[in-house]
Short mmCIF file of C-alpha atoms and ligand atoms in Angstrom, two decimals:
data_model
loop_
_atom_site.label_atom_id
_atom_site.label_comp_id
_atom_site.label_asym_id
_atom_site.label_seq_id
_atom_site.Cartn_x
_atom_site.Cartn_y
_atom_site.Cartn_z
CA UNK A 978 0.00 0.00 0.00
CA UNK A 979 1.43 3.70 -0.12
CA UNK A 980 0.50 6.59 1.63
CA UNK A 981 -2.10 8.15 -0.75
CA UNK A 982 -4.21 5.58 -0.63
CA UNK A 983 -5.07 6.86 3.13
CA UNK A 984 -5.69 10.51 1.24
CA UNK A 985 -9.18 11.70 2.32
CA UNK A 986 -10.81 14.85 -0.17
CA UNK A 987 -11.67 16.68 2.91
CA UNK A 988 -9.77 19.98 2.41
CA UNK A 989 -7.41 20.60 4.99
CA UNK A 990 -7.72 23.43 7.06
CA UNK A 991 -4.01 24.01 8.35
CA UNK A 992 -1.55 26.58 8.08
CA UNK A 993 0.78 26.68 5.74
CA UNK A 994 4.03 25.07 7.41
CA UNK A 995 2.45 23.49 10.59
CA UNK A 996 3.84 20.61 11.95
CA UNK A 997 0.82 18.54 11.90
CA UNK A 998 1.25 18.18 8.45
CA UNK A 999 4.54 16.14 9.62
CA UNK A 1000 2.79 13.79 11.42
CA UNK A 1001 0.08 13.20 9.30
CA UNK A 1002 2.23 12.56 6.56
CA UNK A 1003 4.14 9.97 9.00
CA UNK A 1004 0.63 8.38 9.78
CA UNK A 1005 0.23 7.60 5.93
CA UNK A 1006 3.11 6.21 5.88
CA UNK A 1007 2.48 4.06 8.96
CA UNK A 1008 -0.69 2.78 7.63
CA UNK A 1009 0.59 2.02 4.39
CA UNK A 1010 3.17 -0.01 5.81
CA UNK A 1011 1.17 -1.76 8.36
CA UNK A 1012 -0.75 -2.65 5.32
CA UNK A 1013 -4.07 -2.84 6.55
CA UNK A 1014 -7.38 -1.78 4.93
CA UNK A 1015 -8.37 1.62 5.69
CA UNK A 1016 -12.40 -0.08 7.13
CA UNK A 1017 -9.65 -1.95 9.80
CA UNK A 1018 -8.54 1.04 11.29
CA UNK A 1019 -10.50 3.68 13.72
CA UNK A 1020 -8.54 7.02 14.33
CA UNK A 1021 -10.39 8.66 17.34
CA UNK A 1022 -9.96 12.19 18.69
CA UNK A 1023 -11.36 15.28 20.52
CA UNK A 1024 -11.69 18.84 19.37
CA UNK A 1025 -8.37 21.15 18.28
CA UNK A 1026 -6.20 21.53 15.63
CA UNK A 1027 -4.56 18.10 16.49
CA UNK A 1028 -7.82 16.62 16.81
CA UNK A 1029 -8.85 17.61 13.07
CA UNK A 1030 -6.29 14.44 11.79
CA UNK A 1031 -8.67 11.88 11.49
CA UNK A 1032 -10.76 14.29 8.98
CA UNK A 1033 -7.90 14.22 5.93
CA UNK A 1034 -6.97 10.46 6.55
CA UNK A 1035 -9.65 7.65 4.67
CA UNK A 1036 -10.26 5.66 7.23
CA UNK A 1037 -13.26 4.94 9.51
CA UNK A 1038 -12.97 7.70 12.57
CA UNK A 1039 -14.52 9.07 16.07
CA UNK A 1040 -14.12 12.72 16.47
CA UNK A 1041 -16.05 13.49 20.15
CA UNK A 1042 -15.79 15.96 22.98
CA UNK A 1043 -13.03 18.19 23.78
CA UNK A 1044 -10.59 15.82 25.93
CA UNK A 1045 -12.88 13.20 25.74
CA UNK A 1046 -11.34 10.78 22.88
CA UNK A 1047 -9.68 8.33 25.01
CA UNK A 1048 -12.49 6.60 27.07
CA UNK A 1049 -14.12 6.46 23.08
CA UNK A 1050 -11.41 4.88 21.85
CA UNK A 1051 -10.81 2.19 24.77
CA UNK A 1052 -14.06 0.96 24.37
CA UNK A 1053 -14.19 0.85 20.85
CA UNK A 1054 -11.22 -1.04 20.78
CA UNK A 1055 -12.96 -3.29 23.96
CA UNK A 1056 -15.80 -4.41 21.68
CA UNK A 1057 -13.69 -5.07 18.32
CA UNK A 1058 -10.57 -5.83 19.05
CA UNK A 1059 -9.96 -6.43 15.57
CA UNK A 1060 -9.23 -3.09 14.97
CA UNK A 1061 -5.91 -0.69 14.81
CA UNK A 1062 -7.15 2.04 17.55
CA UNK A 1063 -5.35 5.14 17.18
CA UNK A 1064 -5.88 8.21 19.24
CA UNK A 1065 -4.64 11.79 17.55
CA UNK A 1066 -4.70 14.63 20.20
CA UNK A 1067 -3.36 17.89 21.18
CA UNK A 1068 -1.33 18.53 24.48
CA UNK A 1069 -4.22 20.55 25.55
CA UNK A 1070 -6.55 17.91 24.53
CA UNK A 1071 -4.88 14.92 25.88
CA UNK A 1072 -2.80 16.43 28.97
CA UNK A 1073 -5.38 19.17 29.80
CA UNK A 1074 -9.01 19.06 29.48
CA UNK A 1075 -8.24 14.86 28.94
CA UNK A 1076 -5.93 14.61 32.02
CA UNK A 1077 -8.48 12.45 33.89
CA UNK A 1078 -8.70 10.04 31.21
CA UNK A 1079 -4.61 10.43 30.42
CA UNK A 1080 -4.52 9.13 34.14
CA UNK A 1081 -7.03 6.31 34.81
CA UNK A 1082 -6.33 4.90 31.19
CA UNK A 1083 -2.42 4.40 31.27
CA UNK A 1084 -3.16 2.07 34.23
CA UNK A 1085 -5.84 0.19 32.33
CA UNK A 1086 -3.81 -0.17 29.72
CA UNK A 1087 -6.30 -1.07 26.96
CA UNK A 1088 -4.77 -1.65 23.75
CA UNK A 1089 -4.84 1.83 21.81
CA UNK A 1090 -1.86 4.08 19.95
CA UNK A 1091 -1.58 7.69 21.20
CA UNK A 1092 -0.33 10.42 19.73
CA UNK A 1093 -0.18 13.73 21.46
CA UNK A 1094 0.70 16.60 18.36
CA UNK A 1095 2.42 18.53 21.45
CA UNK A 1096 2.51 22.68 19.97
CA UNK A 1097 2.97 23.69 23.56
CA UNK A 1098 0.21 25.76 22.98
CA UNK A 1099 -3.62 26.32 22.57
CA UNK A 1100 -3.32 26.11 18.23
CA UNK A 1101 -7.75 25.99 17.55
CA UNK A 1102 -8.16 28.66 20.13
CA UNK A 1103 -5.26 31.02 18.79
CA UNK A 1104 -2.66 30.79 21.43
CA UNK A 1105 -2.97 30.45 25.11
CA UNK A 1106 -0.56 28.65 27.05
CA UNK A 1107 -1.28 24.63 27.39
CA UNK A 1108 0.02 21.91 30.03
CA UNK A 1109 2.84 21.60 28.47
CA UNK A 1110 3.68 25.07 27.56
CA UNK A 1111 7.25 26.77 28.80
CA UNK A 1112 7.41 28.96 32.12
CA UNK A 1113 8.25 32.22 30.87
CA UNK A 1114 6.24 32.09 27.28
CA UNK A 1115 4.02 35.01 26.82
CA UNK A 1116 0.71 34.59 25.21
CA UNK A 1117 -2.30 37.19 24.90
CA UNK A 1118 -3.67 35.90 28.05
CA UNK A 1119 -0.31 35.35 30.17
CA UNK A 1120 0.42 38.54 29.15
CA UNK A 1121 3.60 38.27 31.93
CA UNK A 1122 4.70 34.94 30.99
CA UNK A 1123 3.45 31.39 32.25
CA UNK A 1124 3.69 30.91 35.52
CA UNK A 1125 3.35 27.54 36.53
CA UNK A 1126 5.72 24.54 36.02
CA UNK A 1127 4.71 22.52 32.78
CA UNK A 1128 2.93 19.03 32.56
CA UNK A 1129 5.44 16.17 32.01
CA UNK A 1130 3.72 13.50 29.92
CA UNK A 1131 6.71 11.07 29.60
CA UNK A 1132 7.65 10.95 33.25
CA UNK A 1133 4.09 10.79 33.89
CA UNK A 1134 3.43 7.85 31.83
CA UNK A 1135 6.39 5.78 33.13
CA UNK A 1136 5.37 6.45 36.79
CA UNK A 1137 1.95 5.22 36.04
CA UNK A 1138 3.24 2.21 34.10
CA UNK A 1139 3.16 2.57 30.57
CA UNK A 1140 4.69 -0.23 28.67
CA UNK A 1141 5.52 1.98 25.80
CA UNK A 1142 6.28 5.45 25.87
CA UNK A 1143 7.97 7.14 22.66
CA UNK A 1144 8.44 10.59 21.64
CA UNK A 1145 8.82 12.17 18.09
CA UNK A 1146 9.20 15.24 15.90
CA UNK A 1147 7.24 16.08 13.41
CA UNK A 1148 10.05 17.58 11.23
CA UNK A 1149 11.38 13.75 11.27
CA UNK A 1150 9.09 12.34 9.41
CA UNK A 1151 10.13 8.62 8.89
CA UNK A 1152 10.94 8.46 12.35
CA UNK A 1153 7.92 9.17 13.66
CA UNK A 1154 6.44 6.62 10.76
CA UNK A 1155 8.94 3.98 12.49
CA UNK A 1156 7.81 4.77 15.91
CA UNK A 1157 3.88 5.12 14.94
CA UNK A 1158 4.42 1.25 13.73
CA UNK A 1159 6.48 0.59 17.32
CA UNK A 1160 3.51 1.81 19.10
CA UNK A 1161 0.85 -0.27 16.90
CA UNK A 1162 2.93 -3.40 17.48
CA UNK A 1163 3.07 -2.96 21.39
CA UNK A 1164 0.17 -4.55 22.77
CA UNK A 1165 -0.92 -2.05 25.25
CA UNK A 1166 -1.65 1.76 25.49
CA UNK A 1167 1.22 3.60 23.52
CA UNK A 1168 2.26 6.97 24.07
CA UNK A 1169 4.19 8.57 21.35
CA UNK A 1170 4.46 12.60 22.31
CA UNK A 1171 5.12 14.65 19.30
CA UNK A 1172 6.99 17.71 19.12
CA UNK A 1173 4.93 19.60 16.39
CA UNK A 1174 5.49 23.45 15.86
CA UNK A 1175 2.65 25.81 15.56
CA UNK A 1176 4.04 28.76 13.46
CA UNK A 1177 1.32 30.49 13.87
CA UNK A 1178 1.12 31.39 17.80
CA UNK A 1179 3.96 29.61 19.43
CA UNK A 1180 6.50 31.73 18.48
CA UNK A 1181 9.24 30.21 21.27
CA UNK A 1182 9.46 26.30 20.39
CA UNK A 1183 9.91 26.78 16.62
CA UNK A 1184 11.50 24.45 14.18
CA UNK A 1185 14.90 26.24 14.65
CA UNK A 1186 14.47 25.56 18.53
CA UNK A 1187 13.50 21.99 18.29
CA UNK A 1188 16.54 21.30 15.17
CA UNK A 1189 18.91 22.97 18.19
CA UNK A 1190 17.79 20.25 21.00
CA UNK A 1191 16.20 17.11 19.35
CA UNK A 1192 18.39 14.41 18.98
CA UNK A 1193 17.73 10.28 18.20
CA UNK A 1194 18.37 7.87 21.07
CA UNK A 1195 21.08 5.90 20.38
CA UNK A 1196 21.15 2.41 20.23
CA UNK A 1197 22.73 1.88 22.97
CA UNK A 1198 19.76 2.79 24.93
CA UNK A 1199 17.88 -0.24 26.30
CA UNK A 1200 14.24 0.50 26.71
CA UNK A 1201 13.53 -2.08 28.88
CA UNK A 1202 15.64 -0.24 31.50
CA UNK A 1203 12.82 1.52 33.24
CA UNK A 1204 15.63 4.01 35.22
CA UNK A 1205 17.45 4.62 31.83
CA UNK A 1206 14.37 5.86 30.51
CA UNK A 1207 13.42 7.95 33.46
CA UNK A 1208 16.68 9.71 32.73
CA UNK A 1209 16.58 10.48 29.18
CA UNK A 1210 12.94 11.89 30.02
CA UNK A 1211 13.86 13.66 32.73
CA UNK A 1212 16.52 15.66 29.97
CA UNK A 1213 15.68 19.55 29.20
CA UNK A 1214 18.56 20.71 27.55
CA UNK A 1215 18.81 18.34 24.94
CA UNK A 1216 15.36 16.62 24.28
CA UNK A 1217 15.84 12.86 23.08
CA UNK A 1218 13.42 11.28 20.35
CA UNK A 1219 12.88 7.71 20.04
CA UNK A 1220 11.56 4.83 22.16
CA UNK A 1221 12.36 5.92 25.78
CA UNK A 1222 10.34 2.44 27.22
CA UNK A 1223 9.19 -0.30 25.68
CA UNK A 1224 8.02 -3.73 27.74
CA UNK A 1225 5.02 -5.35 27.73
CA UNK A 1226 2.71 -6.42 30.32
CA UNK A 1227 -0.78 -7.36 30.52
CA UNK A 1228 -3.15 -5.74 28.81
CA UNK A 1229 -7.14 -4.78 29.96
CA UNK A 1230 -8.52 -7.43 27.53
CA UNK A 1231 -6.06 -10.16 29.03
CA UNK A 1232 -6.96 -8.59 32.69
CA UNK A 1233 -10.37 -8.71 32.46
CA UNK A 1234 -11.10 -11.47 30.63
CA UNK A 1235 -12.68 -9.91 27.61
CA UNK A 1236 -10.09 -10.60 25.35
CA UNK A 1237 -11.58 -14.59 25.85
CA UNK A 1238 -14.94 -13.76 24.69
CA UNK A 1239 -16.12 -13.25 21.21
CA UNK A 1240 -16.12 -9.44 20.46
CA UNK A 1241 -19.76 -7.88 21.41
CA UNK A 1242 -19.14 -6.15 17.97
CA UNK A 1243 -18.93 -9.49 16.27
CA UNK A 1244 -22.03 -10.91 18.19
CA UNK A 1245 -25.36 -11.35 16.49
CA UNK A 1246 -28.11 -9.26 18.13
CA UNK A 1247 -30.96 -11.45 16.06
CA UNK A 1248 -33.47 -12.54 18.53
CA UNK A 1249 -33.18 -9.66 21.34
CA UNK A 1250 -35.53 -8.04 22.47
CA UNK A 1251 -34.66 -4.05 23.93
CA UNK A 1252 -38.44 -3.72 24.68
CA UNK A 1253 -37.53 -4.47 28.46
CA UNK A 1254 -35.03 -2.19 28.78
CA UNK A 1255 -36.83 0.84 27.04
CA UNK A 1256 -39.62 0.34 28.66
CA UNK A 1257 -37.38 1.63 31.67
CA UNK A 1258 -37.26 5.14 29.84
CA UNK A 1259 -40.98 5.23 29.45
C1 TPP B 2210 -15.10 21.46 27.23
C2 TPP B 2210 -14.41 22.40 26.29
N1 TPP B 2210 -13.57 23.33 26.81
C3 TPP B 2210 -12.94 24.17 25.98
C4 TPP B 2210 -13.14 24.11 24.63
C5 TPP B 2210 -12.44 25.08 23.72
N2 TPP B 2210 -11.28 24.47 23.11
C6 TPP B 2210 -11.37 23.88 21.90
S1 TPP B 2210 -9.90 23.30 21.34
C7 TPP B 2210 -9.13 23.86 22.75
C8 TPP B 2210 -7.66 23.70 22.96
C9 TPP B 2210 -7.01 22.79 22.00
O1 TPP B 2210 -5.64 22.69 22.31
P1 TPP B 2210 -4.84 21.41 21.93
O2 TPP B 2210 -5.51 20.20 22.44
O3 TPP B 2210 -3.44 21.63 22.39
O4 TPP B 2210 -4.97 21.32 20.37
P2 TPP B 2210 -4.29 22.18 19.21
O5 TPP B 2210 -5.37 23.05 18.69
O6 TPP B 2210 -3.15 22.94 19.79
O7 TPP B 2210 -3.85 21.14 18.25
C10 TPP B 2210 -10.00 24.47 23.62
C11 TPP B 2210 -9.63 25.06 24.92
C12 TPP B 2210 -14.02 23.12 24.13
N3 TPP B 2210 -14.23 22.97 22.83
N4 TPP B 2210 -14.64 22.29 24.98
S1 SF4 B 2211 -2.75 27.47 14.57
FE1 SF4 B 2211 -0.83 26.38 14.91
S2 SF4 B 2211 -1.41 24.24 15.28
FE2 SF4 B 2211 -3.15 25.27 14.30
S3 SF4 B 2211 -2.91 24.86 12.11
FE3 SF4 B 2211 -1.98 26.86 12.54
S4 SF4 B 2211 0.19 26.39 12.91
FE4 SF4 B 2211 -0.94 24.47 13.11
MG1 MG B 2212 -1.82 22.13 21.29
#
């Protein structure tokens, strides 16, 4: 398969040089190479720019409430675990308005991709500061900088237990493609954080700041080693890219049993009867 046949006619409403078109041209590239048809795969998301991915990508999609796409996608994935889940979300989105869900659904560890465009920033709503924006950046409504220390979504995911935590850039295309396909494989929740530049209102973490500190882990990283990945996301100066953890444990379908039954999607609903139960809303 090659990318374009995941090309969608819905026109894309981006700015010109935006770093989401990085990722979704890395996501095209996953899915061609994970060869799957496009009816086998459900992208899910919330509201923002981030959230607007699953629009220009053919493939069957969820788009829901602000910070609300990961409790969609962890079911969906629940009752047909046939399919390739994949979550697309902003930092805001995921880290913010989502943090409850972030939280509770690293430890349940259902069996869904994640990928957090990370602008730093508020892109949709035209620039205020997000969880993971810098202490010091100045937006129209932190007029005197941001105050408060920002959200850390790698160390927060290995605390909680996340078997596979990755980050990415979007200006590193193939990479990303690579580690897109890493998290897919992993059976588990994936986290792949994306450093994605908004040119349009984060004027601080642009492409020449990122080119400055990103660098690829080497491989003589092991990302089994739980306190060797705690280091290289505990770096600011330099900011590592790659797979900072990767080892599998059990998943929510193994843990709760589900994963023995047949699918509830795949079960035949001939012979029910829902009177019963809408009588109740009578
Ligand atoms: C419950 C709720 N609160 C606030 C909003 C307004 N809102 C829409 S998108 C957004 C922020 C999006 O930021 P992010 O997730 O980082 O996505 P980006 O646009 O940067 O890709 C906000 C606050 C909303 N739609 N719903
Ligand atoms: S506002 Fe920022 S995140 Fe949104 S499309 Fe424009 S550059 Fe991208
Ligand atoms: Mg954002």
């Amino acid at each position: 398969m090659e990318p374009k046949d995941f090309d969608s006619s819905d026109p894309v409403a981006w700015c010109p040089g935006c770093g989401n078109f990085g990722i979704q041209g890395a996501l095209k590239t996953a899915l061609a190479r994970l060869g799957r048809d496009p009816r086998d795969i459900l992208l899910v998301s919330g509201i923002g720019q981030a959230a607007k991915s699953p629009h220009y990508v053919k493939a069957g999609f969820f788009n829901g409430l602000h910070g609300r796409s990961l409790p969609a996608a962890a079911a969906a994935k629940m009752v047909n675990r046939d399919l390739t889940v994949i979550v697309t979300t902003g930092d805001g989105d995921c880290y913010g308005e989502g943090g409850n869900h972030f939280i509770h659904n690293l430890r349940r560890n259902v069996d869904i991709t994640v990928i957090v465009h990370d602008n730093q920033i508020y892109g949709l709503t035209k620039g205020q500061a997000s969880p993971t924006s810098q202490p010091g950046m100045k937006t129209r409504i932190q007029p005197a900088g941001v105050a408060a220390a920002p959200f850390p979504p790698l160390e927060t995911a290995l605390t909680l237990g996340c078997g596979f935590v990755a980050r990415g850039y979007s200006a590193e295309k193939d990479h990303l493609a690579e580690l897109i396909l890493a998290g897919i494989a992993h059976k588990g929740f994936s986290l792949i954080d994306v450093f994605q530049p908004c040119v349009s209102f984060n004027k601080l973490n642009t492409y020449d700041w990122f080119t400055k500190r990103v660098y690829k882990v080497g491989a003589d990283h092991d990302a089994a080693d739980r306190a060797a990945a705690t280091r290289l996301a505990e770096e600011r100066e330099r900011l590592p890219i790659g797979v900072i953890y990767s080892k599998e444990g059990p998943s929510y379908g193994e843990l709760s049993g589900t994963d023995a039954l047949e699918p509830p999607a795949r079960a035949s609903v001939e012979g029910i009867d829902i009177g019963p139960a809408l009588a109740d809303f009578r």
